[in-house]
Amino acid sequence: GASDRFVAMAALLTRVSSVPSRTPRAPGPFFHRGATAASVGPSSRRRRACPSKPTKASAEGAASPAAETASDDAADADDDAWGPWDPPLPPLDPHPPILSWYVARDLIEEWGEIANSAEDIVIASLDFDVSTVELRLTEDGVRFPDADPRSPPLVTWPDVVAIARDEKGAYVLREGERAERFQVFSEGTSRAVSLMPSGPGLAPTALIAGFSMHRFGVGVDPMEDTARKIAAVAPIRKGARVLDICTGLAYTASMARERGGDVTTVELDPAMTEMCRMNPHSAALFSGDIRQLYGNAADVVPTLPDDSFDRIIHDPPTFALAGELFSEEFYGHLARILRKKGRLYHYIGDPASKSAGNVARGVVTRLKQAGFGGVAIDYDAHGIVATLDGHVKINGSTKPRGQKYRGKDQLRNGKGGAP
């Protein structure tokens, strides 16, 4: 009866006898061996969802992440035609279901609510709110509506409860198997990389050695963070050549492509491509419209042709982790490959903070020494905008919000000590 169900749910919430495995999985393809998703129908329990974006992804002719180098394609940068490019990895087809903490909590809540109802179908998202599917809630777990009721569930209730408690993990679901926390161990960096849900209706971020790839704050989620970086180099006109340094989850490359840019993106770690392939919000990277290069940007950028990009978005790790990407020599190559009326954005972290402020002053000085005539701080985008011709228009804020402003001339002129 209903009381028995509530007692069972209380037991689940307080005593989880087993938890999903968190053993890192080596990079490799994931295949969903369970039932296919049912069509979405109307329901009062519909979640907020981001609109699904069609892609032109195809697995034919796909290249290994390590196969393509900048030198192979450097000559293509000035071609009039753009793409299609081989995707860096074959897209997952079908894409496996992914369960995040906030959906798991909703499933538990729904299971309690239907105790007094004959309805056992709910609508939820298993792809970070790109789309929604119907799910059937049963005594032993969660299934797709057309799954054989005698078969094991897609995910058991003990696993659902454990996932609901883990706000930093994304779990791959396979019928009859334990839910598995998705993460990849990077052989290149010797660090674990994983997807981290940002919350309902939001794209996930990545955790690298436990640190978030995107900044979080009031009103700033991973896509808003990306939008501010794109705005720093706006406008990106149709056919503009855009270089995205440090691909990450490919949000910047994808948004620049969406604006009409012909995007080349550079990534050091092929493990990040595994993250992108599992992340539905990174699907554009596998569409054939974005050119992916691999290698240390300090080695790749010098191989690119002169005057080949209208916009450069430089989004490096911290100065401590990638000091060569903050050097005057590297900036000189950025100046060389940027077209005369081009625009550079350089992420540095919050310039209003003490640590990033020191970095900002050093970056401004070296950019000027490397040949950039105009350099300014964009506080909204947490970065620096630079041009060759000396004219810089900041689309965001030139003043730190909520703090005493020390004078933009100080930063533009590169005064003060810095790394």
mmCIF file of N, CA, C and O in Angstrom, residues 184-252:
data_model
loop_
_atom_site.group_PDB
_atom_site.id
_atom_site.type_symbol
_atom_site.label_atom_id
_atom_site.label_comp_id
_atom_site.label_asym_id
_atom_site.label_seq_id
_atom_site.Cartn_x
_atom_site.Cartn_y
_atom_site.Cartn_z
ATOM 1 N N VAL A 184 37.275 10.324 -16.882
ATOM 2 C CA VAL A 184 38.373 9.802 -17.691
ATOM 3 C C VAL A 184 39.678 10.203 -17.034
ATOM 4 O O VAL A 184 39.823 11.336 -16.561
ATOM 5 N N PHE A 185 40.613 9.290 -17.008
ATOM 6 C CA PHE A 185 41.945 9.623 -16.523
ATOM 7 C C PHE A 185 42.797 10.035 -17.712
ATOM 8 O O PHE A 185 42.956 9.294 -18.680
ATOM 9 N N SER A 186 43.314 11.239 -17.663
ATOM 10 C CA SER A 186 44.135 11.763 -18.749
ATOM 11 C C SER A 186 45.566 11.273 -18.624
ATOM 12 O O SER A 186 46.251 11.569 -17.635
ATOM 13 N N GLU A 187 46.008 10.520 -19.616
ATOM 14 C CA GLU A 187 47.387 10.054 -19.606
ATOM 15 C C GLU A 187 48.359 11.197 -19.848
ATOM 16 O O GLU A 187 49.488 11.175 -19.380
ATOM 17 N N GLY A 188 47.907 12.224 -20.579
ATOM 18 C CA GLY A 188 48.785 13.344 -20.885
ATOM 19 C C GLY A 188 49.058 14.238 -19.692
ATOM 20 O O GLY A 188 50.172 14.743 -19.531
ATOM 21 N N THR A 189 48.039 14.447 -18.850
ATOM 22 C CA THR A 189 48.191 15.359 -17.714
ATOM 23 C C THR A 189 48.224 14.635 -16.379
ATOM 24 O O THR A 189 48.453 15.270 -15.349
ATOM 25 N N SER A 190 47.970 13.308 -16.395
ATOM 26 C CA SER A 190 47.923 12.505 -15.168
ATOM 27 C C SER A 190 46.898 13.057 -14.180
ATOM 28 O O SER A 190 47.118 13.074 -12.964
ATOM 29 N N ARG A 191 45.776 13.523 -14.727
ATOM 30 C CA ARG A 191 44.707 14.054 -13.889
ATOM 31 C C ARG A 191 43.382 13.417 -14.284
ATOM 32 O O ARG A 191 43.166 13.082 -15.447
ATOM 33 N N ALA A 192 42.475 13.279 -13.317
ATOM 34 C CA ALA A 192 41.130 12.792 -13.602
ATOM 35 C C ALA A 192 40.274 13.949 -14.095
ATOM 36 O O ALA A 192 40.347 15.064 -13.571
ATOM 37 N N VAL A 193 39.484 13.679 -15.119
ATOM 38 C CA VAL A 193 38.588 14.679 -15.695
ATOM 39 C C VAL A 193 37.183 14.116 -15.678
ATOM 40 O O VAL A 193 36.968 12.946 -16.033
ATOM 41 N N SER A 194 36.211 14.917 -15.258
ATOM 42 C CA SER A 194 34.835 14.434 -15.191
ATOM 43 C C SER A 194 33.861 15.547 -15.520
ATOM 44 O O SER A 194 34.219 16.734 -15.508
ATOM 45 N N LEU A 195 32.617 15.155 -15.847
ATOM 46 C CA LEU A 195 31.541 16.117 -16.070
ATOM 47 C C LEU A 195 30.852 16.408 -14.750
ATOM 48 O O LEU A 195 30.579 15.503 -13.962
ATOM 49 N N MET A 196 30.554 17.692 -14.508
ATOM 50 C CA MET A 196 29.864 18.089 -13.293
ATOM 51 C C MET A 196 28.594 18.851 -13.643
ATOM 52 O O MET A 196 28.657 19.883 -14.315
ATOM 53 N N PRO A 197 27.418 18.358 -13.225
ATOM 54 C CA PRO A 197 26.174 19.088 -13.497
ATOM 55 C C PRO A 197 26.198 20.467 -12.846
ATOM 56 O O PRO A 197 26.702 20.639 -11.735
ATOM 57 N N SER A 198 25.652 21.464 -13.570
ATOM 58 C CA SER A 198 25.590 22.822 -13.034
ATOM 59 C C SER A 198 24.265 23.107 -12.354
ATOM 60 O O SER A 198 24.172 24.024 -11.543
ATOM 61 N N GLY A 199 23.220 22.345 -12.696
ATOM 62 C CA GLY A 199 21.907 22.565 -12.121
ATOM 63 C C GLY A 199 20.838 22.427 -13.183
ATOM 64 O O GLY A 199 21.137 22.327 -14.382
ATOM 65 N N PRO A 200 19.572 22.432 -12.785
ATOM 66 C CA PRO A 200 18.475 22.251 -13.743
ATOM 67 C C PRO A 200 18.503 23.286 -14.861
ATOM 68 O O PRO A 200 18.660 24.480 -14.622
ATOM 69 N N GLY A 201 18.379 22.807 -16.092
ATOM 70 C CA GLY A 201 18.327 23.696 -17.241
ATOM 71 C C GLY A 201 19.651 24.260 -17.692
ATOM 72 O O GLY A 201 19.693 25.076 -18.617
ATOM 73 N N LEU A 202 20.758 23.835 -17.081
ATOM 74 C CA LEU A 202 22.066 24.412 -17.379
ATOM 75 C C LEU A 202 23.002 23.367 -17.972
ATOM 76 O O LEU A 202 22.904 22.182 -17.660
ATOM 77 N N ALA A 203 23.918 23.825 -18.800
ATOM 78 C CA ALA A 203 24.949 22.942 -19.336
ATOM 79 C C ALA A 203 25.937 22.589 -18.230
ATOM 80 O O ALA A 203 26.189 23.395 -17.325
ATOM 81 N N PRO A 204 26.521 21.402 -18.276
ATOM 82 C CA PRO A 204 27.488 21.018 -17.232
ATOM 83 C C PRO A 204 28.826 21.709 -17.431
ATOM 84 O O PRO A 204 29.114 22.261 -18.496
ATOM 85 N N THR A 205 29.641 21.656 -16.416
ATOM 86 C CA THR A 205 31.026 22.075 -16.532
ATOM 87 C C THR A 205 31.894 20.826 -16.429
ATOM 88 O O THR A 205 31.386 19.707 -16.354
ATOM 89 N N ALA A 206 33.194 21.005 -16.444
ATOM 90 C CA ALA A 206 34.121 19.884 -16.279
ATOM 91 C C ALA A 206 34.913 20.096 -15.001
ATOM 92 O O ALA A 206 35.241 21.230 -14.633
ATOM 93 N N LEU A 207 35.200 18.997 -14.324
ATOM 94 C CA LEU A 207 36.089 19.028 -13.171
ATOM 95 C C LEU A 207 37.432 18.453 -13.596
ATOM 96 O O LEU A 207 37.497 17.332 -14.108
ATOM 97 N N ILE A 208 38.479 19.210 -13.400
ATOM 98 C CA ILE A 208 39.826 18.765 -13.719
ATOM 99 C C ILE A 208 40.615 18.735 -12.421
ATOM 100 O O ILE A 208 40.842 19.764 -11.797
ATOM 101 N N ALA A 209 40.973 17.514 -12.000
ATOM 102 C CA ALA A 209 41.655 17.333 -10.719
ATOM 103 C C ALA A 209 40.884 17.995 -9.586
ATOM 104 O O ALA A 209 41.472 18.541 -8.651
ATOM 105 N N GLY A 210 39.546 17.979 -9.682
ATOM 106 C CA GLY A 210 38.695 18.516 -8.631
ATOM 107 C C GLY A 210 38.352 19.978 -8.761
ATOM 108 O O GLY A 210 37.573 20.509 -7.964
ATOM 109 N N PHE A 211 38.894 20.674 -9.770
ATOM 110 C CA PHE A 211 38.634 22.107 -9.943
ATOM 111 C C PHE A 211 37.711 22.331 -11.141
ATOM 112 O O PHE A 211 37.877 21.737 -12.196
ATOM 113 N N SER A 212 36.750 23.233 -10.967
ATOM 114 C CA SER A 212 35.782 23.522 -12.023
ATOM 115 C C SER A 212 36.434 24.296 -13.166
ATOM 116 O O SER A 212 37.217 25.220 -12.934
ATOM 117 N N MET A 213 36.068 23.935 -14.404
ATOM 118 C CA MET A 213 36.607 24.613 -15.575
ATOM 119 C C MET A 213 35.979 25.990 -15.770
ATOM 120 O O MET A 213 36.595 26.892 -16.330
ATOM 121 N N HIS A 214 34.731 26.164 -15.329
ATOM 122 C CA HIS A 214 34.032 27.429 -15.521
ATOM 123 C C HIS A 214 33.818 28.121 -14.183
ATOM 124 O O HIS A 214 33.706 27.485 -13.150
ATOM 125 N N ARG A 215 33.725 29.425 -14.239
ATOM 126 C CA ARG A 215 33.461 30.179 -13.020
ATOM 127 C C ARG A 215 31.967 30.137 -12.707
ATOM 128 O O ARG A 215 31.123 30.021 -13.585
ATOM 129 N N PHE A 216 31.653 30.238 -11.437
ATOM 130 C CA PHE A 216 30.265 30.260 -10.998
ATOM 131 C C PHE A 216 30.054 31.472 -10.102
ATOM 132 O O PHE A 216 30.925 31.885 -9.364
ATOM 133 N N GLY A 217 28.895 32.023 -10.168
ATOM 134 C CA GLY A 217 28.531 33.160 -9.341
ATOM 135 C C GLY A 217 27.073 33.484 -9.577
ATOM 136 O O GLY A 217 26.365 32.748 -10.262
ATOM 137 N N VAL A 218 26.617 34.578 -9.034
ATOM 138 C CA VAL A 218 25.226 34.968 -9.199
ATOM 139 C C VAL A 218 24.956 35.255 -10.675
ATOM 140 O O VAL A 218 25.542 36.153 -11.269
ATOM 141 N N GLY A 219 24.084 34.459 -11.273
ATOM 142 C CA GLY A 219 23.703 34.690 -12.666
ATOM 143 C C GLY A 219 24.742 34.276 -13.683
ATOM 144 O O GLY A 219 24.599 34.596 -14.858
ATOM 145 N N VAL A 220 25.804 33.574 -13.268
ATOM 146 C CA VAL A 220 26.845 33.183 -14.216
ATOM 147 C C VAL A 220 26.989 31.658 -14.201
ATOM 148 O O VAL A 220 27.538 31.077 -13.281
ATOM 149 N N ASP A 221 26.445 31.017 -15.235
ATOM 150 C CA ASP A 221 26.589 29.579 -15.418
ATOM 151 C C ASP A 221 27.551 29.353 -16.578
ATOM 152 O O ASP A 221 28.016 30.321 -17.194
ATOM 153 N N PRO A 222 27.894 28.111 -16.916
ATOM 154 C CA PRO A 222 28.892 27.897 -17.975
ATOM 155 C C PRO A 222 28.549 28.559 -19.307
ATOM 156 O O PRO A 222 29.441 29.105 -19.970
ATOM 157 N N MET A 223 27.291 28.543 -19.722
ATOM 158 C CA MET A 223 26.939 29.165 -20.995
ATOM 159 C C MET A 223 26.954 30.685 -20.914
ATOM 160 O O MET A 223 27.326 31.363 -21.873
ATOM 161 N N GLU A 224 26.562 31.248 -19.761
ATOM 162 C CA GLU A 224 26.652 32.694 -19.587
ATOM 163 C C GLU A 224 28.112 33.124 -19.562
ATOM 164 O O GLU A 224 28.480 34.151 -20.143
ATOM 165 N N ASP A 225 28.948 32.340 -18.916
ATOM 166 C CA ASP A 225 30.374 32.609 -18.910
ATOM 167 C C ASP A 225 30.918 32.632 -20.337
ATOM 168 O O ASP A 225 31.670 33.529 -20.733
ATOM 169 N N THR A 226 30.493 31.645 -21.132
ATOM 170 C CA THR A 226 30.916 31.578 -22.530
ATOM 171 C C THR A 226 30.392 32.770 -23.320
ATOM 172 O O THR A 226 31.119 33.366 -24.126
ATOM 173 N N ALA A 227 29.135 33.129 -23.096
ATOM 174 C CA ALA A 227 28.536 34.250 -23.828
ATOM 175 C C ALA A 227 29.282 35.551 -23.561
ATOM 176 O O ALA A 227 29.435 36.390 -24.456
ATOM 177 N N ARG A 228 29.762 35.723 -22.346
ATOM 178 C CA ARG A 228 30.496 36.950 -22.032
ATOM 179 C C ARG A 228 31.845 36.982 -22.754
ATOM 180 O O ARG A 228 32.312 38.048 -23.180
ATOM 181 N N LYS A 229 32.472 35.829 -22.891
ATOM 182 C CA LYS A 229 33.732 35.782 -23.632
ATOM 183 C C LYS A 229 33.499 36.075 -25.113
ATOM 184 O O LYS A 229 34.273 36.795 -25.749
ATOM 185 N N ILE A 230 32.430 35.494 -25.666
ATOM 186 C CA ILE A 230 32.105 35.754 -27.069
ATOM 187 C C ILE A 230 31.773 37.227 -27.274
ATOM 188 O O ILE A 230 32.178 37.851 -28.261
ATOM 189 N N ALA A 231 31.031 37.816 -26.321
ATOM 190 C CA ALA A 231 30.668 39.230 -26.430
ATOM 191 C C ALA A 231 31.898 40.132 -26.423
ATOM 192 O O ALA A 231 31.889 41.214 -27.016
ATOM 193 N N ALA A 232 32.959 39.686 -25.760
ATOM 194 C CA ALA A 232 34.178 40.497 -25.675
ATOM 195 C C ALA A 232 34.828 40.693 -27.035
ATOM 196 O O ALA A 232 35.566 41.671 -27.243
ATOM 197 N N VAL A 233 34.578 39.780 -27.991
ATOM 198 C CA VAL A 233 35.163 39.923 -29.325
ATOM 199 C C VAL A 233 34.095 40.206 -30.380
ATOM 200 O O VAL A 233 34.366 40.136 -31.571
ATOM 201 N N ALA A 234 32.875 40.500 -29.940
ATOM 202 C CA ALA A 234 31.789 40.779 -30.886
ATOM 203 C C ALA A 234 32.086 42.037 -31.698
ATOM 204 O O ALA A 234 32.797 42.932 -31.237
ATOM 205 N N PRO A 235 31.569 42.073 -32.941
ATOM 206 C CA PRO A 235 30.733 41.047 -33.567
ATOM 207 C C PRO A 235 31.573 39.972 -34.257
ATOM 208 O O PRO A 235 32.684 40.233 -34.697
ATOM 209 N N ILE A 236 31.006 38.759 -34.284
ATOM 210 C CA ILE A 236 31.588 37.686 -35.099
ATOM 211 C C ILE A 236 30.689 37.546 -36.324
ATOM 212 O O ILE A 236 29.587 37.031 -36.227
ATOM 213 N N ARG A 237 31.148 38.029 -37.442
ATOM 214 C CA ARG A 237 30.325 38.020 -38.652
ATOM 215 C C ARG A 237 30.448 36.679 -39.378
ATOM 216 O O ARG A 237 31.392 35.928 -39.161
ATOM 217 N N LYS A 238 29.481 36.410 -40.210
ATOM 218 C CA LYS A 238 29.469 35.161 -40.966
ATOM 219 C C LYS A 238 30.743 35.037 -41.791
ATOM 220 O O LYS A 238 31.123 35.957 -42.514
ATOM 221 N N GLY A 239 31.419 33.898 -41.637
ATOM 222 C CA GLY A 239 32.654 33.660 -42.379
ATOM 223 C C GLY A 239 33.902 34.179 -41.705
ATOM 224 O O GLY A 239 35.012 33.959 -42.214
ATOM 225 N N ALA A 240 33.756 34.874 -40.564
ATOM 226 C CA ALA A 240 34.938 35.357 -39.846
ATOM 227 C C ALA A 240 35.750 34.158 -39.348
ATOM 228 O O ALA A 240 35.198 33.177 -38.866
ATOM 229 N N ARG A 241 37.064 34.230 -39.486
ATOM 230 C CA ARG A 241 37.925 33.157 -39.019
ATOM 231 C C ARG A 241 38.206 33.357 -37.528
ATOM 232 O O ARG A 241 38.705 34.410 -37.112
ATOM 233 N N VAL A 242 37.870 32.334 -36.748
ATOM 234 C CA VAL A 242 37.978 32.422 -35.291
ATOM 235 C C VAL A 242 38.912 31.316 -34.801
ATOM 236 O O VAL A 242 38.772 30.154 -35.178
ATOM 237 N N LEU A 243 39.862 31.699 -33.936
ATOM 238 C CA LEU A 243 40.745 30.726 -33.290
ATOM 239 C C LEU A 243 40.371 30.652 -31.819
ATOM 240 O O LEU A 243 40.389 31.653 -31.103
ATOM 241 N N ASP A 244 40.027 29.448 -31.357
ATOM 242 C CA ASP A 244 39.697 29.190 -29.958
ATOM 243 C C ASP A 244 40.831 28.373 -29.360
ATOM 244 O O ASP A 244 41.056 27.228 -29.752
ATOM 245 N N ILE A 245 41.558 28.959 -28.418
ATOM 246 C CA ILE A 245 42.709 28.296 -27.820
ATOM 247 C C ILE A 245 42.297 27.671 -26.492
ATOM 248 O O ILE A 245 41.835 28.370 -25.592
ATOM 249 N N CYS A 246 42.466 26.362 -26.375
ATOM 250 C CA CYS A 246 42.065 25.545 -25.234
ATOM 251 C C CYS A 246 40.576 25.219 -25.344
ATOM 252 O O CYS A 246 39.723 25.897 -24.782
ATOM 253 N N THR A 247 40.278 24.147 -26.062
ATOM 254 C CA THR A 247 38.906 23.782 -26.411
ATOM 255 C C THR A 247 38.037 23.538 -25.200
ATOM 256 O O THR A 247 36.888 23.999 -25.142
ATOM 257 N N GLY A 248 38.540 22.783 -24.225
ATOM 258 C CA GLY A 248 37.719 22.441 -23.074
ATOM 259 C C GLY A 248 36.496 21.652 -23.498
ATOM 260 O O GLY A 248 36.580 20.672 -24.242
ATOM 261 N N LEU A 249 35.314 22.079 -23.071
ATOM 262 C CA LEU A 249 34.058 21.432 -23.448
ATOM 263 C C LEU A 249 33.488 21.982 -24.754
ATOM 264 O O LEU A 249 32.354 21.670 -25.115
ATOM 265 N N ALA A 250 34.255 22.779 -25.447
ATOM 266 C CA ALA A 250 33.903 23.291 -26.789
ATOM 267 C C ALA A 250 32.720 24.254 -26.765
ATOM 268 O O ALA A 250 32.129 24.516 -27.809
ATOM 269 N N TYR A 251 32.388 24.826 -25.626
ATOM 270 C CA TYR A 251 31.292 25.791 -25.591
ATOM 271 C C TYR A 251 31.648 27.054 -26.371
ATOM 272 O O TYR A 251 30.820 27.607 -27.099
ATOM 273 N N THR A 252 32.880 27.531 -26.209
ATOM 274 C CA THR A 252 33.303 28.739 -26.922
ATOM 275 C C THR A 252 33.332 28.493 -28.417
ATOM 276 O O THR A 252 32.820 29.294 -29.207
#
